[in-house]
CSV table of C-alpha atoms in Angstrom, one decimal:
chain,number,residue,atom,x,y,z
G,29,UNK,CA,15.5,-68.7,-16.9
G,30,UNK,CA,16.8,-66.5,-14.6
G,31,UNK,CA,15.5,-66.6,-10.4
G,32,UNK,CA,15.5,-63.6,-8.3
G,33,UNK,CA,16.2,-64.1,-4.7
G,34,UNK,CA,13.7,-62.3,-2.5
G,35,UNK,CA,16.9,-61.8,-0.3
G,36,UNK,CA,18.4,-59.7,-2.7
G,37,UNK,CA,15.9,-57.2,-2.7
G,38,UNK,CA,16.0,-53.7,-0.3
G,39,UNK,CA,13.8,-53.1,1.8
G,40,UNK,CA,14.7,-49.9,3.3
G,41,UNK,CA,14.5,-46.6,1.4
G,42,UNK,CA,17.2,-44.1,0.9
G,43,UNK,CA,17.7,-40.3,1.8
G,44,UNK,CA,18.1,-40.0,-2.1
G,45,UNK,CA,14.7,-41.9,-2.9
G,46,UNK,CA,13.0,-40.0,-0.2
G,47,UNK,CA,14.1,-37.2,-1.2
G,48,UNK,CA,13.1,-37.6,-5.0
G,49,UNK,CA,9.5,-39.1,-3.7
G,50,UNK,CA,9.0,-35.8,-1.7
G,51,UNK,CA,5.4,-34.3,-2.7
G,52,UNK,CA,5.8,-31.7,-5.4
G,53,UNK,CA,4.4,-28.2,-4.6
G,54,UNK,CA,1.2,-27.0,-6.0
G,55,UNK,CA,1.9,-24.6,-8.6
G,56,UNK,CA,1.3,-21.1,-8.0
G,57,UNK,CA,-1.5,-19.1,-9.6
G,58,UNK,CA,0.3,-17.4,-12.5
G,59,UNK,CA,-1.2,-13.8,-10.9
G,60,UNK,CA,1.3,-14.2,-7.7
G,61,UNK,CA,4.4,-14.8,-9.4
G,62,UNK,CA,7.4,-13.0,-9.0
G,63,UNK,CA,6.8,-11.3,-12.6
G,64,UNK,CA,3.5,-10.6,-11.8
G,65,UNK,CA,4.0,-8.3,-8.2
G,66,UNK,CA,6.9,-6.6,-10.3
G,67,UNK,CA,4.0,-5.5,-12.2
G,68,UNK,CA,1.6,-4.8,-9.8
G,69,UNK,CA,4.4,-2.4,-8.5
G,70,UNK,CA,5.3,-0.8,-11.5
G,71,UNK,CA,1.5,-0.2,-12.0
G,72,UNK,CA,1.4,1.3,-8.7
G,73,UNK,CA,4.2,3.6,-9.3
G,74,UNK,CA,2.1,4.4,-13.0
G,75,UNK,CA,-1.1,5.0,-11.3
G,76,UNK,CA,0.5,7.2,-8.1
G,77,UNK,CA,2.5,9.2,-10.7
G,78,UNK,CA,-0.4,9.8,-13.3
G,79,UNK,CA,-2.7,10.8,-10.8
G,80,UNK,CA,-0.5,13.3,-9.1
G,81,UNK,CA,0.7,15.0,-12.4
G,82,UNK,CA,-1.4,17.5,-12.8
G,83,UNK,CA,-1.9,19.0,-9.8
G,84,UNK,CA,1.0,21.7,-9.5
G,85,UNK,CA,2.1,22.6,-6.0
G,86,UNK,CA,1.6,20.5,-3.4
G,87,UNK,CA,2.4,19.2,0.6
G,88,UNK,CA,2.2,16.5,1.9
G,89,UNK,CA,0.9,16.6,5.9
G,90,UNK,CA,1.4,13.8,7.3
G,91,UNK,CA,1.4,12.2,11.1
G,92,UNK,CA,-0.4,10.2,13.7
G,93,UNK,CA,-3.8,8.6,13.0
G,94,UNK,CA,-4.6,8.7,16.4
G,95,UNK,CA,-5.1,12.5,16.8
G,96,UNK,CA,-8.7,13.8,17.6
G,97,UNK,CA,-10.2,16.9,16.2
G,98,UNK,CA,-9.9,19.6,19.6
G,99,UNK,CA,-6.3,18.5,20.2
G,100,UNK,CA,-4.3,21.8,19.5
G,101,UNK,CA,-1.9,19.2,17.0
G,102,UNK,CA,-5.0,18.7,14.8
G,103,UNK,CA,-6.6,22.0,14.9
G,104,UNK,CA,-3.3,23.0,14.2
G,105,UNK,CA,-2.6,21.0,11.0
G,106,UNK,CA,-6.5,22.2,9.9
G,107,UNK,CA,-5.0,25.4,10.0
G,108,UNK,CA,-1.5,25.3,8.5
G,109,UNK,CA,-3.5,22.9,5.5
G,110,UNK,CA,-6.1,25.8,5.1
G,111,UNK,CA,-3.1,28.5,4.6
G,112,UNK,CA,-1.4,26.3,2.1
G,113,UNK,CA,-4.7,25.8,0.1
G,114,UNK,CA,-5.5,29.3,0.1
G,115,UNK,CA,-1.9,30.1,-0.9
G,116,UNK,CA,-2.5,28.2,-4.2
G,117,UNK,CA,-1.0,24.5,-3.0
G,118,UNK,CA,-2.4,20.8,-3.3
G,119,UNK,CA,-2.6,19.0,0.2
G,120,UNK,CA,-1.5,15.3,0.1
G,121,UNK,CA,-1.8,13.4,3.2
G,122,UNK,CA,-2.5,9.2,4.0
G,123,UNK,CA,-5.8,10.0,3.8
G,124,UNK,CA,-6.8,8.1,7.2
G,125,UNK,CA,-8.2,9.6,10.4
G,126,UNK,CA,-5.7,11.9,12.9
G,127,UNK,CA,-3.6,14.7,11.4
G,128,UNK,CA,-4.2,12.9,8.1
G,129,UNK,CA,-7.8,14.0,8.1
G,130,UNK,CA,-7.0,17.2,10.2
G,131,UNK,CA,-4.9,18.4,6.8
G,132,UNK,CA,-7.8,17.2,4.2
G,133,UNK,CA,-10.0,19.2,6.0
G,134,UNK,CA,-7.9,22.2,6.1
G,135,UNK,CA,-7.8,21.6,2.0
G,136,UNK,CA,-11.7,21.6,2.5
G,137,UNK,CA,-11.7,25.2,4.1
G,138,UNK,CA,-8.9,26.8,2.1
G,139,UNK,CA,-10.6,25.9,-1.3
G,140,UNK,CA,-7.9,23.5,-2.5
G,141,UNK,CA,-7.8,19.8,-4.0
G,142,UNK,CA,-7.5,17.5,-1.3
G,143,UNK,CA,-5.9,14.1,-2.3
G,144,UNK,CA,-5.8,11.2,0.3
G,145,UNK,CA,-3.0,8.1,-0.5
G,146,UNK,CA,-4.7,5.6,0.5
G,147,UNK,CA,-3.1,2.0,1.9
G,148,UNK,CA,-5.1,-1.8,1.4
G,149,UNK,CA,-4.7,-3.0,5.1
G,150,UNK,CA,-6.5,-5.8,6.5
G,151,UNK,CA,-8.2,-4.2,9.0
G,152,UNK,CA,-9.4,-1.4,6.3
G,153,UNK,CA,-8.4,2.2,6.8
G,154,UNK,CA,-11.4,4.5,5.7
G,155,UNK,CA,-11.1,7.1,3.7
G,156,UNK,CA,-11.9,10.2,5.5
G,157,UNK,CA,-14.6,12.6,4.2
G,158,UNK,CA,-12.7,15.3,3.3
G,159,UNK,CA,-10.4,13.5,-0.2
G,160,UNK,CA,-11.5,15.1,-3.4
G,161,UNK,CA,-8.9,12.6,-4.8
G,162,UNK,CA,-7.9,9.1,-3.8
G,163,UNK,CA,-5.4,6.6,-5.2
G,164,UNK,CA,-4.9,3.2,-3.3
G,165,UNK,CA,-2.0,1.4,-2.7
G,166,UNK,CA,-1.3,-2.0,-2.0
G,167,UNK,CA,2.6,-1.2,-0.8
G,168,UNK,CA,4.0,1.2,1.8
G,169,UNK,CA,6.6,1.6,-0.4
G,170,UNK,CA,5.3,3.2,-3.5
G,171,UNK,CA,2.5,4.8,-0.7
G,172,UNK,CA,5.4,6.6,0.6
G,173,UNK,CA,7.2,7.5,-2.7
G,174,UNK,CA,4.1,9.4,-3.9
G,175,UNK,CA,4.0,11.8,-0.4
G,176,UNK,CA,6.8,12.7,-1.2
């Protein structure tokens, strides 16, 4: 029969069996994989392009949120949006407030389809009430690939 000495055993833990004990991280919902945003993406891309398709001729007017209807920047873009519409083109803008909403309501007045790109934020951007079409986006990116 064989004794073991309590002397012989350790006591103290080493970097390598802390480092093997070290908690192991709670999976991650399949749905926010890697794979899975490379398709949320792609369908992003799908939906911006498919929506957009048919529309023939169209601008994008685009520019600062902050602009209020009277300042000569808005009424400006509600004009130059109501001569493209009348001249047969689609106006495309972020669809938010500002010179976005300045150009969708120059669509409004010049008898043209009005789209409004939409972005997810947190503090949610409202649509302004001048879109006749709206596609949302969850990333600037593809956002900005469908304005222009």
């Amino acid at each position: 029969m064989t004794k073991t000495s309590t002397s012989l055993q350790r006591t103290k833990t080493t970097e390598d069996e802390k480092l093997l004990k070290s908690p192991i991280a709670e999976p991650i919902p399949f749905t926010q994989t890697d794979t899975w945003r490379v398709m949320r993406i792609m369908g992003e891309f799908v939906e911006g392009f498919e929506s957009l398709a048919e529309l023939g001729p169209a601008v994008t007017i685009f520019g600062s949120a902050r602009t209020k209807p009277g300042e000569a920047q808005y009424e400006t873009a509600v004009s130059v949006a109501q001569l493209l519409g009348e001249a047969g083109y689609t106006i495309i803008t972020g669809g938010g407030p500002g010179i976005m909403r300045a150009g969708n309501q120059g669509a409004k007045a010049g008898n043209t389809v009005s789209v409004g790109l939409n972005i997810e934020l947190p503090f949610e951007q409202n649509l302004n009430p001048y879109i006749d079409l709206s596609v949302d986006f969850r990333y600037f990116f593809a956002r900005k690939t469908m304005l222009v």
